[in-house]
CSV table of C-alpha atoms and ligand atoms in Angstrom, one decimal:
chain,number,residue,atom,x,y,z
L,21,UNK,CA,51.4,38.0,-83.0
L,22,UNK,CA,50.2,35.4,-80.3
L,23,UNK,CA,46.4,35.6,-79.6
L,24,UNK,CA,47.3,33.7,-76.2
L,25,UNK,CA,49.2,37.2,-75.3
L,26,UNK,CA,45.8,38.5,-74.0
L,27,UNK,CA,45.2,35.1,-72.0
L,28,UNK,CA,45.2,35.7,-68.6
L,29,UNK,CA,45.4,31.3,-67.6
L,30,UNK,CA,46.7,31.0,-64.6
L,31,UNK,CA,46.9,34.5,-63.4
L,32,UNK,CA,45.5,35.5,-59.7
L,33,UNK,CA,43.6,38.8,-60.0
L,34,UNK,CA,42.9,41.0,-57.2
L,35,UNK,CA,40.6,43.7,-58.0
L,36,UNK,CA,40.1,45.7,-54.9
L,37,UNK,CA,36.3,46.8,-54.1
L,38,UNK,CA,34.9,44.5,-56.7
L,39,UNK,CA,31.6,44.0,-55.1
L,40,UNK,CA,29.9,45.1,-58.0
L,41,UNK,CA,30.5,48.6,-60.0
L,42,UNK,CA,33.5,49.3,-62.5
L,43,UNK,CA,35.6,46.9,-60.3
L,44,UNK,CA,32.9,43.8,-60.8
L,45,UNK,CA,32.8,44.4,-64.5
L,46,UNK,CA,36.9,44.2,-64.3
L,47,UNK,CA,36.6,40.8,-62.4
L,48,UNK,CA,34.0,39.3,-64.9
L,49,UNK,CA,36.1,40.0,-67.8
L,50,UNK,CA,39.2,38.8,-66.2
L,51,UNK,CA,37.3,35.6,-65.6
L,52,UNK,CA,37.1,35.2,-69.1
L,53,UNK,CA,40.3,36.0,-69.6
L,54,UNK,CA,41.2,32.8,-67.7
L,55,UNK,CA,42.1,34.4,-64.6
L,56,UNK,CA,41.6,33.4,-60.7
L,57,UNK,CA,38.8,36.4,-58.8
L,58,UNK,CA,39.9,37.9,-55.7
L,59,UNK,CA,37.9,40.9,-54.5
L,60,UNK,CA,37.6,42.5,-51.1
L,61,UNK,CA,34.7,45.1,-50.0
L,62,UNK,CA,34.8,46.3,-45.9
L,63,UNK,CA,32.2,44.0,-44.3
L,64,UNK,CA,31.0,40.1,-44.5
L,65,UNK,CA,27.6,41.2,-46.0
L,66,UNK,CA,29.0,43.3,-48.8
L,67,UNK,CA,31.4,40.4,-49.3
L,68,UNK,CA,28.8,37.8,-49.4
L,69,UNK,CA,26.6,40.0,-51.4
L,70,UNK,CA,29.7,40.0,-54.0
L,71,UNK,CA,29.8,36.4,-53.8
L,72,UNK,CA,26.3,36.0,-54.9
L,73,UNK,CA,26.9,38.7,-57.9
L,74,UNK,CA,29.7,36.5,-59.3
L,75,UNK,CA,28.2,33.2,-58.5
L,76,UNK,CA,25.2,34.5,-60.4
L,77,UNK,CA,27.3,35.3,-63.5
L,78,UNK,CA,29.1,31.7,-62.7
L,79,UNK,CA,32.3,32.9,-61.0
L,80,UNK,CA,34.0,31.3,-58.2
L,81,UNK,CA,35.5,34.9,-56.8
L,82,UNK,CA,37.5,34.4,-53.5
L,83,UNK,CA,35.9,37.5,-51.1
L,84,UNK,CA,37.7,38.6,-48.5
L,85,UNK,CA,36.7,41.3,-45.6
L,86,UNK,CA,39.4,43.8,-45.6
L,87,UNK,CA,39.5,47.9,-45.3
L,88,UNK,CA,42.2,49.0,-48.3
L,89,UNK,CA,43.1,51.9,-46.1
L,90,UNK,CA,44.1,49.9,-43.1
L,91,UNK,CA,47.8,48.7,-43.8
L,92,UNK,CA,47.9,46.1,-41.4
L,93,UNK,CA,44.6,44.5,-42.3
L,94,UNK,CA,46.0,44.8,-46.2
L,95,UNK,CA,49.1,43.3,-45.5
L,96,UNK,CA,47.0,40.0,-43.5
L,97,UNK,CA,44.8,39.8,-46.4
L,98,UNK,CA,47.7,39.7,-49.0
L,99,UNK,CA,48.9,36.9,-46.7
L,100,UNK,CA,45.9,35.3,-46.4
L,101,UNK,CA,45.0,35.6,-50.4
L,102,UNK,CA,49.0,33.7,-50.6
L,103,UNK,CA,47.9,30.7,-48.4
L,104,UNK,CA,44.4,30.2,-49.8
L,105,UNK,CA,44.6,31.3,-53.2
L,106,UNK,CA,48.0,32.0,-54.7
L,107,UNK,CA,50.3,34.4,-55.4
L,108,UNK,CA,49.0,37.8,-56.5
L,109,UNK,CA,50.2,38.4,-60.3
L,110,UNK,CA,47.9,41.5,-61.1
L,111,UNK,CA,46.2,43.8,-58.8
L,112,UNK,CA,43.8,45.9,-60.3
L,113,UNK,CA,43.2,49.4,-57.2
L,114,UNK,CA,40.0,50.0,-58.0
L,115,UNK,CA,38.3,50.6,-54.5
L,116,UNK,CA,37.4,54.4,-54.5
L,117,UNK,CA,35.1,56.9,-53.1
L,118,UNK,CA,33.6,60.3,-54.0
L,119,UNK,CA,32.4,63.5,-52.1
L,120,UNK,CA,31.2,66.0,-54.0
L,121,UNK,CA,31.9,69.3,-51.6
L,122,UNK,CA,32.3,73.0,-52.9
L,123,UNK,CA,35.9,73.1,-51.7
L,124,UNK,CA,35.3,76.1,-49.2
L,125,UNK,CA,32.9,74.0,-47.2
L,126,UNK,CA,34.6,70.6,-47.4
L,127,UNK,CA,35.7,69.1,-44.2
L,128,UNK,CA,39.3,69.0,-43.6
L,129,UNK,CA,38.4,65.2,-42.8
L,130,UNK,CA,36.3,64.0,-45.9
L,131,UNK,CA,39.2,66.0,-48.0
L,132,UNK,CA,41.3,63.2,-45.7
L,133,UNK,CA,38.6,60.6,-46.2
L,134,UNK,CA,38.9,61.0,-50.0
L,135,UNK,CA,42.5,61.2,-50.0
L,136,UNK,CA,43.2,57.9,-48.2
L,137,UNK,CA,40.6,55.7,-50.4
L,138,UNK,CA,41.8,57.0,-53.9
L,139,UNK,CA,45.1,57.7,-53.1
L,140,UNK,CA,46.9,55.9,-49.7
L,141,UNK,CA,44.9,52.7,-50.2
L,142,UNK,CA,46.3,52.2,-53.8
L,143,UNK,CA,50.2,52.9,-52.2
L,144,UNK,CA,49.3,50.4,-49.4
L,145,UNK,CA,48.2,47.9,-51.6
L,146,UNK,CA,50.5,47.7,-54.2
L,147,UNK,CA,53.3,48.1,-51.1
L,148,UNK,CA,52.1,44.7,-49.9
L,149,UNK,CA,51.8,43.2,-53.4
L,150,UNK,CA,54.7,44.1,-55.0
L,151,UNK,CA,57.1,42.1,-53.3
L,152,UNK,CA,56.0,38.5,-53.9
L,153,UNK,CA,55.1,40.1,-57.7
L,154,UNK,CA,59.4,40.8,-57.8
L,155,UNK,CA,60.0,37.4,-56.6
L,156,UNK,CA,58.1,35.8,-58.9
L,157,UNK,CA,59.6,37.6,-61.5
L,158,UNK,CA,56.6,39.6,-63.0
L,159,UNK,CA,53.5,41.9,-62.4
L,160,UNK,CA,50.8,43.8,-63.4
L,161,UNK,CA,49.3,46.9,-61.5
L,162,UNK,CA,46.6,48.5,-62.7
L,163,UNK,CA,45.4,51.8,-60.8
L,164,UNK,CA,42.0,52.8,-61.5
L,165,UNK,CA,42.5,56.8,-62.3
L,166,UNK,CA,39.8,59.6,-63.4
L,167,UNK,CA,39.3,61.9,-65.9
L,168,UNK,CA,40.2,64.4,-63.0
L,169,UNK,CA,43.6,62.6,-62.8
L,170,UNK,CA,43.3,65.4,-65.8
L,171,UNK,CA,41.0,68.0,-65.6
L,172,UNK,CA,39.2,69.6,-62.4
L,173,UNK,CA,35.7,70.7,-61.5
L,174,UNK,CA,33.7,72.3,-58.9
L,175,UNK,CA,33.0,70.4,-56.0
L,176,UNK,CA,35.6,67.4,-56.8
L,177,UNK,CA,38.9,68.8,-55.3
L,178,UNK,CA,39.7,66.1,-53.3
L,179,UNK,CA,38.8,63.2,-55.5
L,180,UNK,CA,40.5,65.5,-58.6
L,181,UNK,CA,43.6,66.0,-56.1
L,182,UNK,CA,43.3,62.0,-55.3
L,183,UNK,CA,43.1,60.9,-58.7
L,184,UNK,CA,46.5,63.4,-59.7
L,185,UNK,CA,48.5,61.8,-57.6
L,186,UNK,CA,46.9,58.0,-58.7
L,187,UNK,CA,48.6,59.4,-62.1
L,188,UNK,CA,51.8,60.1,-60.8
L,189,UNK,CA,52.3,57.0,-58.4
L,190,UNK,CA,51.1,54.5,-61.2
L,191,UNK,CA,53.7,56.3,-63.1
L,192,UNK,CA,56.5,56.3,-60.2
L,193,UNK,CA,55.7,52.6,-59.5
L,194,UNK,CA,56.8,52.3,-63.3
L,195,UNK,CA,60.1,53.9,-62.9
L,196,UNK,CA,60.9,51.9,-59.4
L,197,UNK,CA,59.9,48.3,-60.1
L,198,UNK,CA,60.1,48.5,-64.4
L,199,UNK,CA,63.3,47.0,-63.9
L,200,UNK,CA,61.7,43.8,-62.1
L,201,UNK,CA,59.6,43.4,-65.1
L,202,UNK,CA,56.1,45.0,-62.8
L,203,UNK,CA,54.4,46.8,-65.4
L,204,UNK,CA,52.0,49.9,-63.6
L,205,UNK,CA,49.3,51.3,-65.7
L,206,UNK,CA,46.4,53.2,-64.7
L,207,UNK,CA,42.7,53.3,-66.7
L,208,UNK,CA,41.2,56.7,-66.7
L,209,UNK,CA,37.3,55.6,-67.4
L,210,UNK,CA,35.3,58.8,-68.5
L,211,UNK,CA,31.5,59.5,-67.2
L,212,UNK,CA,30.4,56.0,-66.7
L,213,UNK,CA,27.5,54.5,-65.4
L,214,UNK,CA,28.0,53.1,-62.1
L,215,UNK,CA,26.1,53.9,-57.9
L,216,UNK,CA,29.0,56.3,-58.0
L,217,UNK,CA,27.6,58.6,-60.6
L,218,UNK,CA,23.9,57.7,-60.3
L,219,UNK,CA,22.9,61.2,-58.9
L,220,UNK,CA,24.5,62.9,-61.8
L,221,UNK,CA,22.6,61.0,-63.9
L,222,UNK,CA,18.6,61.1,-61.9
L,223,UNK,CA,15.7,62.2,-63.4
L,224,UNK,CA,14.4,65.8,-62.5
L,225,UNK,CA,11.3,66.0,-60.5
L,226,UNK,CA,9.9,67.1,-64.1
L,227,UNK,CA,11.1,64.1,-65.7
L,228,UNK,CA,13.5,65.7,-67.5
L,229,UNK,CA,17.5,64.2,-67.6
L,230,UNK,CA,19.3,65.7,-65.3
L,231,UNK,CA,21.2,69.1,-66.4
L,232,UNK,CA,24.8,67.0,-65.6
L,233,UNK,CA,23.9,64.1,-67.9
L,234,UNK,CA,22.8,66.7,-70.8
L,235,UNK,CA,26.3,68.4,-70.2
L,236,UNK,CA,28.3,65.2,-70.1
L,237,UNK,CA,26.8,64.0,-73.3
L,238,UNK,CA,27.3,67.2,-75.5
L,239,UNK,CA,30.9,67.1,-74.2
L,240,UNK,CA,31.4,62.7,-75.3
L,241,UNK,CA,32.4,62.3,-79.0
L,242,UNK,CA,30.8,59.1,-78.8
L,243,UNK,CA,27.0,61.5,-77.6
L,244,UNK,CA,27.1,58.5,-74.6
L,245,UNK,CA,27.9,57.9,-70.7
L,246,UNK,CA,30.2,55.3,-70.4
L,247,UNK,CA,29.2,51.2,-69.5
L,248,UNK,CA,31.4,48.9,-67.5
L,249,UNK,CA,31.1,47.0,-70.4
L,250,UNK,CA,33.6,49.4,-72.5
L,251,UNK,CA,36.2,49.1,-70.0
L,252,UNK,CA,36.8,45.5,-70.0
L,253,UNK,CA,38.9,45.2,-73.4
L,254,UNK,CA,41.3,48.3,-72.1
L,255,UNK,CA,41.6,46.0,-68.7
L,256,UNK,CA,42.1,42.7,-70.3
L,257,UNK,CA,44.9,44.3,-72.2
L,258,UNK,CA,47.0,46.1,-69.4
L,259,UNK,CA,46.3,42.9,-67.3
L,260,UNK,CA,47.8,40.4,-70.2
L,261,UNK,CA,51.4,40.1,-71.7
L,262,UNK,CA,50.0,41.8,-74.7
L,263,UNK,CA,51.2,45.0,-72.6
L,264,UNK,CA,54.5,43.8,-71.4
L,265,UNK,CA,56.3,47.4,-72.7
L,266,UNK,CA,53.3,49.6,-72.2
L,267,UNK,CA,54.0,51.3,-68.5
L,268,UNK,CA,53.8,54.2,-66.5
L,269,UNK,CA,50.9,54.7,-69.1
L,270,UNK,CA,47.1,56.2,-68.4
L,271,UNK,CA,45.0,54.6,-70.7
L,272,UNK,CA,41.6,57.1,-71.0
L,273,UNK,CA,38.8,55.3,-71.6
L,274,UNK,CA,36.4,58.4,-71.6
L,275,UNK,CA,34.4,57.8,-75.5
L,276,UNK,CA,36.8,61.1,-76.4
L,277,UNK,CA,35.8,63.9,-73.9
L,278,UNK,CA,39.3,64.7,-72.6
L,279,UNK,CA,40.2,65.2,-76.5
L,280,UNK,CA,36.9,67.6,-77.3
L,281,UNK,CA,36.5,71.3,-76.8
L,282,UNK,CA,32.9,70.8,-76.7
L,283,UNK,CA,30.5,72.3,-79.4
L,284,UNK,CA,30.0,75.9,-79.4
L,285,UNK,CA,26.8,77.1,-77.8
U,302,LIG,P1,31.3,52.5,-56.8
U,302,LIG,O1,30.2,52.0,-57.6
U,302,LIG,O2,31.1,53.6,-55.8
U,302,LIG,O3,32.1,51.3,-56.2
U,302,LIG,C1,33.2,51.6,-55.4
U,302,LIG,C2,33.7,50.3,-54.7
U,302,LIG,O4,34.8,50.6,-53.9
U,302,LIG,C3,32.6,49.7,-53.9
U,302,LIG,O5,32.6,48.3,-54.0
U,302,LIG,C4,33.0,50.1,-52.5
U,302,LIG,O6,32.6,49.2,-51.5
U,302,LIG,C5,34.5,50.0,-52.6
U,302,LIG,N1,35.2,50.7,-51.5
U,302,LIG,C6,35.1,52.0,-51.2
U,302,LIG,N2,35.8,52.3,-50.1
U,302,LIG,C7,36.5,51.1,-49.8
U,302,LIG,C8,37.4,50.8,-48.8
U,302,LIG,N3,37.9,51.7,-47.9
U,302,LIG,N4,37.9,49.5,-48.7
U,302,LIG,C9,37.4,48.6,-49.6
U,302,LIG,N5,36.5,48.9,-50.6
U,302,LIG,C10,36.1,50.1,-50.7
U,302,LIG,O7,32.4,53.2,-57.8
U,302,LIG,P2,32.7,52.9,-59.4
U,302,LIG,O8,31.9,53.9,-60.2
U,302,LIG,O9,32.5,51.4,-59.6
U,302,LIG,O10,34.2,53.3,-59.4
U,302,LIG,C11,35.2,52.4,-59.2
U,302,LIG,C12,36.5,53.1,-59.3
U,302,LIG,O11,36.5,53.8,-60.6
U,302,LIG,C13,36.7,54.2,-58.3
U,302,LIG,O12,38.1,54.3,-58.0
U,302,LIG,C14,36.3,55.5,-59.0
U,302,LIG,O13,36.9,56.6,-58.5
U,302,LIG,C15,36.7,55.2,-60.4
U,302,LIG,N6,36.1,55.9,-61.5
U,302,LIG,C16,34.7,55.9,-61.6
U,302,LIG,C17,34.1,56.6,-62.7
U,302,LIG,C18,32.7,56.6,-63.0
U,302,LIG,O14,32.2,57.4,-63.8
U,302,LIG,N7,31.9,55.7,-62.3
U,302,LIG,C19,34.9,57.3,-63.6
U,302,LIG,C20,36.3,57.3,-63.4
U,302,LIG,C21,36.9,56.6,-62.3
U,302,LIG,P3,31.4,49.7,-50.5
U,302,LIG,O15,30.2,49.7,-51.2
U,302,LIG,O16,31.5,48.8,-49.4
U,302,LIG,O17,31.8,51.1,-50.1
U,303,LIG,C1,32.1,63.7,-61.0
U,303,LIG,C2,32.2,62.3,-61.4
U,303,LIG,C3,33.6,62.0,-62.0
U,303,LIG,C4,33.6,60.6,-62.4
U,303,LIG,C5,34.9,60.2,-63.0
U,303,LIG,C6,35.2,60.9,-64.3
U,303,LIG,O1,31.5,64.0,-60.0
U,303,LIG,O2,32.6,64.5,-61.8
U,303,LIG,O3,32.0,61.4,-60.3
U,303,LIG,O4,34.5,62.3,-61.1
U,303,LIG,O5,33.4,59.7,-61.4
U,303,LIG,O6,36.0,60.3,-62.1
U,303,LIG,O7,36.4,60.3,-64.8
């Protein structure tokens, strides 16, 4: 077995909303990998905000302004990433959003809003990328899935709903583009901490931890939120030929909560 297999040389990585969050930690570790940045976020502050970030950890990261949910501004930027960067050889859809809603009171448009972030950005994108990745003769997609790709809760229907069909278009890209040697996996991260969980995670007026971050720990095997930190190695790997006949596979990265009943009361 080849070390170099997990090498990412010479690979362009787009990691979609990589501005900082789950989808910076990606792009660092890529980086390291060998690989060339590309990240996007949906206005020229945030992306030269982003630039900063990665400059500060010294990465060169190509930023560009683009909206994943607007096909045609996807497709320019694709374009654009060609002329000025290179061909896209894995795209990791990792843009996403949150409302947390009791279902009976949710808005049919932020169930919408949710839906076209987590789940219609990640078909536009990869519809744009996957082309130049069959000509070229190889890629890697990696969607950026949920524990509720899995398992539902109150107040998350639409992200849950999102996230389930994340799970079943990472595995239906498999099935449509395996043969053009495109391998689609998806990362399931468990409770981690990121801006998208921080109120789950604040301190009680009392100073107490909040009743959510109690719960989530007594449900992790590993007693822990997640970091960004523990989902580069799992990222690396689906992004590097050391995967080239894993696809169509969720990869849970959750410190074993989707495996645990949960300790009785
Ligand atoms: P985050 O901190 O909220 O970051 C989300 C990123 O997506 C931000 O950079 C955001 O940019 C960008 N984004 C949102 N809508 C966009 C759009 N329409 N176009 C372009 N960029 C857009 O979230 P995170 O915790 O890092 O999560 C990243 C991914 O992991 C998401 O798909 C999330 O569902 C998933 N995930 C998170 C956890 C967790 O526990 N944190 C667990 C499982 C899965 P703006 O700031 O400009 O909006
Ligand atoms: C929530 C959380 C979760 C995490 C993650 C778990 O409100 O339950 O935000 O949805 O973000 O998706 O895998």
């Amino acid at each position: 077995m080849n070390m170099k297999n997990f090498s990412l040389e010479g690979k362009v990585a787009w990691i979609t909303g990589a501005s900082y969050g789950i989808g910076f930690a990606i792009a660092e570790a890529y980086h390291v990998a060998g690989a060339t940045i590309v990240f996007n976020d949906i206005n020229e502050e945030l992306v030269a905000k982003g630039i900063k970030a990665y400059e500060e950890k010294g990465i060169k990261a190509h930023g560009y302004v683009c909206d994943v949910t607007n096909e045609d501004a996807v497709v320019a930027t694709v374009k654009k990433i060609k002329e000025e960067v290179g061909v896209i050889d894995i795209l990791v859809n990792n843009a996403g959003i949150i409302r947390r809603i009791p279902m009976i009171e949710m808005s049919a448009a932020d169930f919408r809003k949710v839906i076209d972030v987590d789940l219609n950005a990640p078909f536009i994108v990869s519809k744009a990328v996957i082309p130049d990745m069959i000509a070229k003769g190889h890629g890697k997609i990696i969607n950026i899935c949920s524990m509720m790709s899995e398992l539902g809760r109150e107040t998350v229907s639409a992200y849950a709903a999102a996230k389930g069909g994340l799970k079943m278009l990472t595995r239906n890209i498999c099935s449509e583009y395996g043969g053009a040697n495109i391998q689609c996996n998806g990362i399931g991260p468990g409770y981690i901490a990121t801006p998208q969980t921080a109120p789950l995670r604040e301190r009680q007026a009392d100073g107490s931890r909040h009743p959510f971050d109690q719960f989530i720990v007594s449900k992790t095997p590993a007693g822990r939120w997640g970091s960004t930190e523990d989902l580069q190695g799992p990222a690396v790997f689906l992004a590097s030929d050391a995967s080239n006949f894993v696809n169509g596979h969720i990869l849970y990265v959750d410190g074993g909560i989707l495996a645990y009943i949960g300790k009785q009361p």
